[in-house]
Amino acid sequence: MIRCTIFAGKPVAVFGLGASGNATARALREGGAEVAAWDDSEAGRKASAALGIPLVDLAAADWSRFAALVLAPGVPLTHPEPHWTVKKAHAAGIEVIGDVELFFRERVKVCPAAPVICITGTNGKSTTTALTTHILRSAGLDTQMGGNIGVPVLALEPPAMNRFHVLELSSFQIDLTPSLKPTVGVLLNITPDHIDRHGTVEHYAAVKERLVQTAARACVGVDDAASFDILQRRAPVGPTVAFSVERSIRPGYCLVGPEAGAGFTESTLICSDATGLAVRLGSTASVATLRGRHNAQNALAAVAAVRECLNEIGRPLNIDWQRGLDTYPGLAHRMEEIGELAKAGGRVLFINDSKATNADSTDKALASFPRDIFWILGGKPKEGGITTLQAFFPRIANAYLIGQATEEFAATLEGKVAYERCGTLDRALAAATRDALASAGAESIILLSPACASYDQFKSFEHRGDTFRQLVAAIPGVRLKEKA
Ligand code: ADP
């Protein structure tokens, strides 16, 4: 845990008592601050009280006493409207910050040169964060991973000269971090998302831009227009590298080989300098945990982040990139290969992509398997349904519909893809297994990629994915892979 000493002896309000709020309260207390913690939910307050966190009813508190309000990133700062605690803080003239801000201020005190890599983007943040961490750790380097990926940043080990911190940051977290100053800032991509919370696409992009503008070195994916514009504005400010899975760039990080074009199936990652001299860093071609073009983007970003960070701090680049890629265990519920079953002349692969809660994410999964997909989908539908996925319909051998989306999806598939109404996940899996075993293809894919939220039948996408794993584990003869 990081002892947060910057508010020692001062009263600090902490609002939002999830995992990061609780870690914040503890870190501040350990550092000598007087903590006043609160949450709108009584259950949240009770859980924190059980951890020994001091509760103060902030609705009735004297706000002029507080040195700062530390807000959980899920609590609205500006849109659709500021949370009541934010209004109170503004009225009292006190600053509103997040736990990542506390991390950066503490770093200035204990070790300003400690290497920190921050990663943001609309999609691929967690994968890139986990892969960056994995590459550093497999090179024997002491590495801490946290932020939006699920481990509160203040629950990590403190910054130190020989320790790397890899932090996944959402726009909400960046918004609450005025002192953000990473060694390397990575921006993967920008597509409209979370507009409800940021008001406009421009504001959303501007928040993400801060991450690269404040970094000692910036790595920017240039495959979308908004990120490309950010690269143009950042380049005059300080060292900046671009990466792309769409085209060859120099200097920068990109892919080579015939696979880099439209018929993408695999990728060789290269880095080239301004003269065109290229270094081959590795390939994701045979890495089952990094299937698909989107993961090639994540892999390029991770490799660039590590290389640029080592360059920045003047450490040698003796990294076995291929080993790092080959041994990456992947993340649970994101195109996670969970098991296989032998069949006459081949095998059936079971893929858990429960994290795919919209068509955009399912698009990536369908694009990663060329044929013979036995697709389990459905749940609580999102606007637009699966109409954008039509280009992939020829790859689908059969579809198995579950949950509330059944009739809507049946209408989209009608006449284009054979489908079955299964109702529940267990029945869908049983039907898909029966059909995949009977299929002539050498490799049949049973893919849970629902393109829907899970809440009609499950507590969360994790619950849906875990249930899928348990059901697969119960199939006779299945060889289960270890959980990612
Ligand atoms: P995030 O943390 O940004 O939500 P994840 O790494 O958890 O991203 O990936 C979630 C889903 O987003 C994946 O299952 C995949 O469908 C999609 N995805 C991952 N990486 C990318 C990328 N680079 N570009 C577009 N979509 C991606």
mmCIF file of N, CA and C in Angstrom, residues 1-14 23-35 66-71 95-112 153-154 159 176-180:
data_model
loop_
_atom_site.group_PDB
_atom_site.id
_atom_site.type_symbol
_atom_site.label_atom_id
_atom_site.label_comp_id
_atom_site.label_asym_id
_atom_site.label_seq_id
_atom_site.Cartn_x
_atom_site.Cartn_y
_atom_site.Cartn_z
ATOM 1 N N MET A 1 0.827 -1.204 0.000
ATOM 2 C CA MET A 1 0.000 0.000 0.000
ATOM 3 C C MET A 1 0.868 1.264 0.000
ATOM 4 N N ILE A 2 0.357 2.300 -0.641
ATOM 5 C CA ILE A 2 1.091 3.565 -0.664
ATOM 6 C C ILE A 2 0.585 4.436 0.497
ATOM 7 N N ARG A 3 1.495 4.877 1.337
ATOM 8 C CA ARG A 3 1.103 5.811 2.400
ATOM 9 C C ARG A 3 1.034 7.191 1.770
ATOM 10 N N CYS A 4 -0.112 7.814 1.868
ATOM 11 C CA CYS A 4 -0.274 9.084 1.186
ATOM 12 C C CYS A 4 -0.110 10.218 2.201
ATOM 13 N N THR A 5 1.043 10.868 2.160
ATOM 14 C CA THR A 5 1.401 11.813 3.226
ATOM 15 C C THR A 5 1.104 13.267 2.868
ATOM 16 N N ILE A 6 0.645 13.511 1.644
ATOM 17 C CA ILE A 6 0.544 14.917 1.208
ATOM 18 C C ILE A 6 -0.502 15.715 1.968
ATOM 19 N N PHE A 7 -1.448 15.021 2.606
ATOM 20 C CA PHE A 7 -2.443 15.747 3.407
ATOM 21 C C PHE A 7 -2.272 15.463 4.902
ATOM 22 N N ALA A 8 -1.070 15.122 5.306
ATOM 23 C CA ALA A 8 -0.823 14.792 6.719
ATOM 24 C C ALA A 8 -1.297 15.935 7.615
ATOM 25 N N GLY A 9 -2.069 15.565 8.625
ATOM 26 C CA GLY A 9 -2.540 16.549 9.596
ATOM 27 C C GLY A 9 -3.739 17.358 9.121
ATOM 28 N N LYS A 10 -4.242 17.060 7.921
ATOM 29 C CA LYS A 10 -5.365 17.865 7.393
ATOM 30 C C LYS A 10 -6.620 17.002 7.209
ATOM 31 N N PRO A 11 -7.788 17.630 7.316
ATOM 32 C CA PRO A 11 -9.027 16.871 7.060
ATOM 33 C C PRO A 11 -9.311 16.756 5.549
ATOM 34 N N VAL A 12 -9.651 15.542 5.100
ATOM 35 C CA VAL A 12 -9.920 15.299 3.672
ATOM 36 C C VAL A 12 -11.232 14.537 3.543
ATOM 37 N N ALA A 13 -12.107 14.998 2.634
ATOM 38 C CA ALA A 13 -13.358 14.282 2.367
ATOM 39 C C ALA A 13 -13.111 13.254 1.269
ATOM 40 N N VAL A 14 -13.608 12.042 1.485
ATOM 41 C CA VAL A 14 -13.485 10.972 0.486
ATOM 42 C C VAL A 14 -14.894 10.508 0.160
ATOM 43 N N ALA A 23 -9.420 2.100 -0.562
ATOM 44 C CA ALA A 23 -7.946 2.147 -0.580
ATOM 45 C C ALA A 23 -7.466 3.582 -0.361
ATOM 46 N N THR A 24 -8.195 4.543 -0.930
ATOM 47 C CA THR A 24 -7.833 5.956 -0.759
ATOM 48 C C THR A 24 -7.919 6.351 0.709
ATOM 49 N N ALA A 25 -9.037 5.984 1.337
ATOM 50 C CA ALA A 25 -9.232 6.346 2.745
ATOM 51 C C ALA A 25 -8.111 5.762 3.597
ATOM 52 N N ARG A 26 -7.760 4.519 3.321
ATOM 53 C CA ARG A 26 -6.700 3.880 4.125
ATOM 54 C C ARG A 26 -5.345 4.529 3.872
ATOM 55 N N ALA A 27 -5.051 4.804 2.589
ATOM 56 C CA ALA A 27 -3.748 5.400 2.254
ATOM 57 C C ALA A 27 -3.605 6.780 2.894
ATOM 58 N N LEU A 28 -4.697 7.560 2.895
ATOM 59 C CA LEU A 28 -4.657 8.898 3.502
ATOM 60 C C LEU A 28 -4.478 8.803 5.013
ATOM 61 N N ARG A 29 -5.196 7.882 5.598
ATOM 62 C CA ARG A 29 -5.091 7.710 7.063
ATOM 63 C C ARG A 29 -3.692 7.288 7.479
ATOM 64 N N GLU A 30 -3.167 6.308 6.739
ATOM 65 C CA GLU A 30 -1.803 5.835 7.040
ATOM 66 C C GLU A 30 -0.801 6.975 6.922
ATOM 67 N N GLY A 31 -1.102 7.903 6.035
ATOM 68 C CA GLY A 31 -0.198 9.042 5.820
ATOM 69 C C GLY A 31 -0.456 10.195 6.769
ATOM 70 N N GLY A 32 -1.412 10.027 7.686
ATOM 71 C CA GLY A 32 -1.609 11.038 8.732
ATOM 72 C C GLY A 32 -2.731 12.026 8.472
ATOM 73 N N ALA A 33 -3.550 11.819 7.422
ATOM 74 C CA ALA A 33 -4.671 12.744 7.186
ATOM 75 C C ALA A 33 -5.847 12.362 8.081
ATOM 76 N N GLU A 34 -6.729 13.345 8.272
ATOM 77 C CA GLU A 34 -7.965 13.084 9.011
ATOM 78 C C GLU A 34 -9.050 12.826 7.964
ATOM 79 N N VAL A 35 -9.479 11.563 7.858
ATOM 80 C CA VAL A 35 -10.374 11.174 6.760
ATOM 81 C C VAL A 35 -11.837 11.278 7.169
ATOM 82 N N PHE A 66 -12.357 21.159 4.979
ATOM 83 C CA PHE A 66 -11.618 20.150 4.205
ATOM 84 C C PHE A 66 -10.527 20.756 3.318
ATOM 85 N N ALA A 67 -9.423 20.031 3.224
ATOM 86 C CA ALA A 67 -8.343 20.462 2.335
ATOM 87 C C ALA A 67 -8.649 20.043 0.902
ATOM 88 N N ALA A 68 -9.441 18.963 0.731
ATOM 89 C CA ALA A 68 -9.757 18.474 -0.625
ATOM 90 C C ALA A 68 -10.905 17.480 -0.544
ATOM 91 N N LEU A 69 -11.557 17.295 -1.709
ATOM 92 C CA LEU A 69 -12.512 16.192 -1.863
ATOM 93 C C LEU A 69 -11.869 15.186 -2.804
ATOM 94 N N VAL A 70 -11.712 13.946 -2.327
ATOM 95 C CA VAL A 70 -11.212 12.887 -3.215
ATOM 96 C C VAL A 70 -12.420 12.066 -3.657
ATOM 97 N N LEU A 71 -12.650 12.094 -4.972
ATOM 98 C CA LEU A 71 -13.874 11.537 -5.534
ATOM 99 C C LEU A 71 -13.564 10.216 -6.250
ATOM 100 N N GLU A 95 -10.461 21.837 -3.664
ATOM 101 C CA GLU A 95 -10.200 21.105 -4.900
ATOM 102 C C GLU A 95 -10.854 19.728 -4.899
ATOM 103 N N VAL A 96 -11.170 19.256 -6.121
ATOM 104 C CA VAL A 96 -11.777 17.941 -6.295
ATOM 105 C C VAL A 96 -10.797 17.097 -7.107
ATOM 106 N N ILE A 97 -10.303 16.029 -6.499
ATOM 107 C CA ILE A 97 -9.278 15.218 -7.163
ATOM 108 C C ILE A 97 -9.593 13.732 -6.993
ATOM 109 N N GLY A 98 -8.796 12.887 -7.662
ATOM 110 C CA GLY A 98 -9.009 11.446 -7.576
ATOM 111 C C GLY A 98 -7.802 10.736 -6.981
ATOM 112 N N ASP A 99 -7.903 9.420 -6.868
ATOM 113 C CA ASP A 99 -6.811 8.666 -6.240
ATOM 114 C C ASP A 99 -5.531 8.681 -7.080
ATOM 115 N N VAL A 100 -5.669 8.792 -8.399
ATOM 116 C CA VAL A 100 -4.469 8.822 -9.253
ATOM 117 C C VAL A 100 -3.701 10.132 -9.012
ATOM 118 N N GLU A 101 -4.436 11.195 -8.717
ATOM 119 C CA GLU A 101 -3.797 12.471 -8.381
ATOM 120 C C GLU A 101 -2.956 12.311 -7.102
ATOM 121 N N LEU A 102 -3.516 11.613 -6.123
ATOM 122 C CA LEU A 102 -2.767 11.388 -4.880
ATOM 123 C C LEU A 102 -1.484 10.605 -5.184
ATOM 124 N N PHE A 103 -1.608 9.606 -6.088
ATOM 125 C CA PHE A 103 -0.429 8.817 -6.482
ATOM 126 C C PHE A 103 0.646 9.729 -7.073
ATOM 127 N N PHE A 104 0.253 10.588 -8.010
ATOM 128 C CA PHE A 104 1.261 11.428 -8.674
ATOM 129 C C PHE A 104 1.877 12.456 -7.713
ATOM 130 N N ARG A 105 1.084 12.990 -6.806
ATOM 131 C CA ARG A 105 1.653 13.953 -5.835
ATOM 132 C C ARG A 105 2.618 13.247 -4.881
ATOM 133 N N GLU A 106 2.272 12.051 -4.489
ATOM 134 C CA GLU A 106 3.146 11.289 -3.596
ATOM 135 C C GLU A 106 4.445 10.918 -4.317
ATOM 136 N N ARG A 107 4.315 10.596 -5.609
ATOM 137 C CA ARG A 107 5.515 10.259 -6.392
ATOM 138 C C ARG A 107 6.482 11.435 -6.416
ATOM 139 N N VAL A 108 5.955 12.647 -6.571
ATOM 140 C CA VAL A 108 6.822 13.836 -6.572
ATOM 141 C C VAL A 108 7.611 13.891 -5.263
ATOM 142 N N LYS A 109 6.960 13.498 -4.168
ATOM 143 C CA LYS A 109 7.629 13.556 -2.860
ATOM 144 C C LYS A 109 8.658 12.441 -2.683
ATOM 145 N N VAL A 110 8.283 11.212 -3.077
ATOM 146 C CA VAL A 110 9.164 10.086 -2.730
ATOM 147 C C VAL A 110 10.158 9.712 -3.818
ATOM 148 N N CYS A 111 9.782 9.870 -5.094
ATOM 149 C CA CYS A 111 10.687 9.460 -6.171
ATOM 150 C C CYS A 111 10.181 10.002 -7.510
ATOM 151 N N PRO A 112 10.441 11.276 -7.790
ATOM 152 C CA PRO A 112 9.855 11.903 -8.985
ATOM 153 C C PRO A 112 10.252 11.231 -10.290
ATOM 154 N N VAL A 153 -4.956 2.180 -7.406
ATOM 155 C CA VAL A 153 -3.567 2.615 -7.548
ATOM 156 C C VAL A 153 -2.896 2.791 -6.173
ATOM 157 N N LEU A 154 -3.684 3.192 -5.166
ATOM 158 C CA LEU A 154 -3.072 3.403 -3.844
ATOM 159 C C LEU A 154 -2.899 2.098 -3.068
ATOM 160 N N PRO A 159 5.990 4.192 -5.523
ATOM 161 C CA PRO A 159 6.943 4.454 -6.608
ATOM 162 C C PRO A 159 8.378 4.333 -6.103
ATOM 163 N N LEU A 176 -9.764 13.729 -13.069
ATOM 164 C CA LEU A 176 -9.558 14.001 -11.639
ATOM 165 C C LEU A 176 -8.072 14.058 -11.268
ATOM 166 N N THR A 177 -7.206 14.158 -12.291
ATOM 167 C CA THR A 177 -5.754 14.107 -12.032
ATOM 168 C C THR A 177 -5.036 15.308 -12.636
ATOM 169 N N PRO A 178 -5.116 16.494 -12.006
ATOM 170 C CA PRO A 178 -4.457 17.670 -12.585
ATOM 171 C C PRO A 178 -2.935 17.565 -12.651
ATOM 172 N N SER A 179 -2.313 16.777 -11.747
ATOM 173 C CA SER A 179 -0.838 16.684 -11.760
ATOM 174 C C SER A 179 -0.313 15.501 -12.572
ATOM 175 N N LEU A 180 -1.151 14.949 -13.426
ATOM 176 C CA LEU A 180 -0.746 13.797 -14.253
ATOM 177 C C LEU A 180 0.564 14.094 -14.975
#
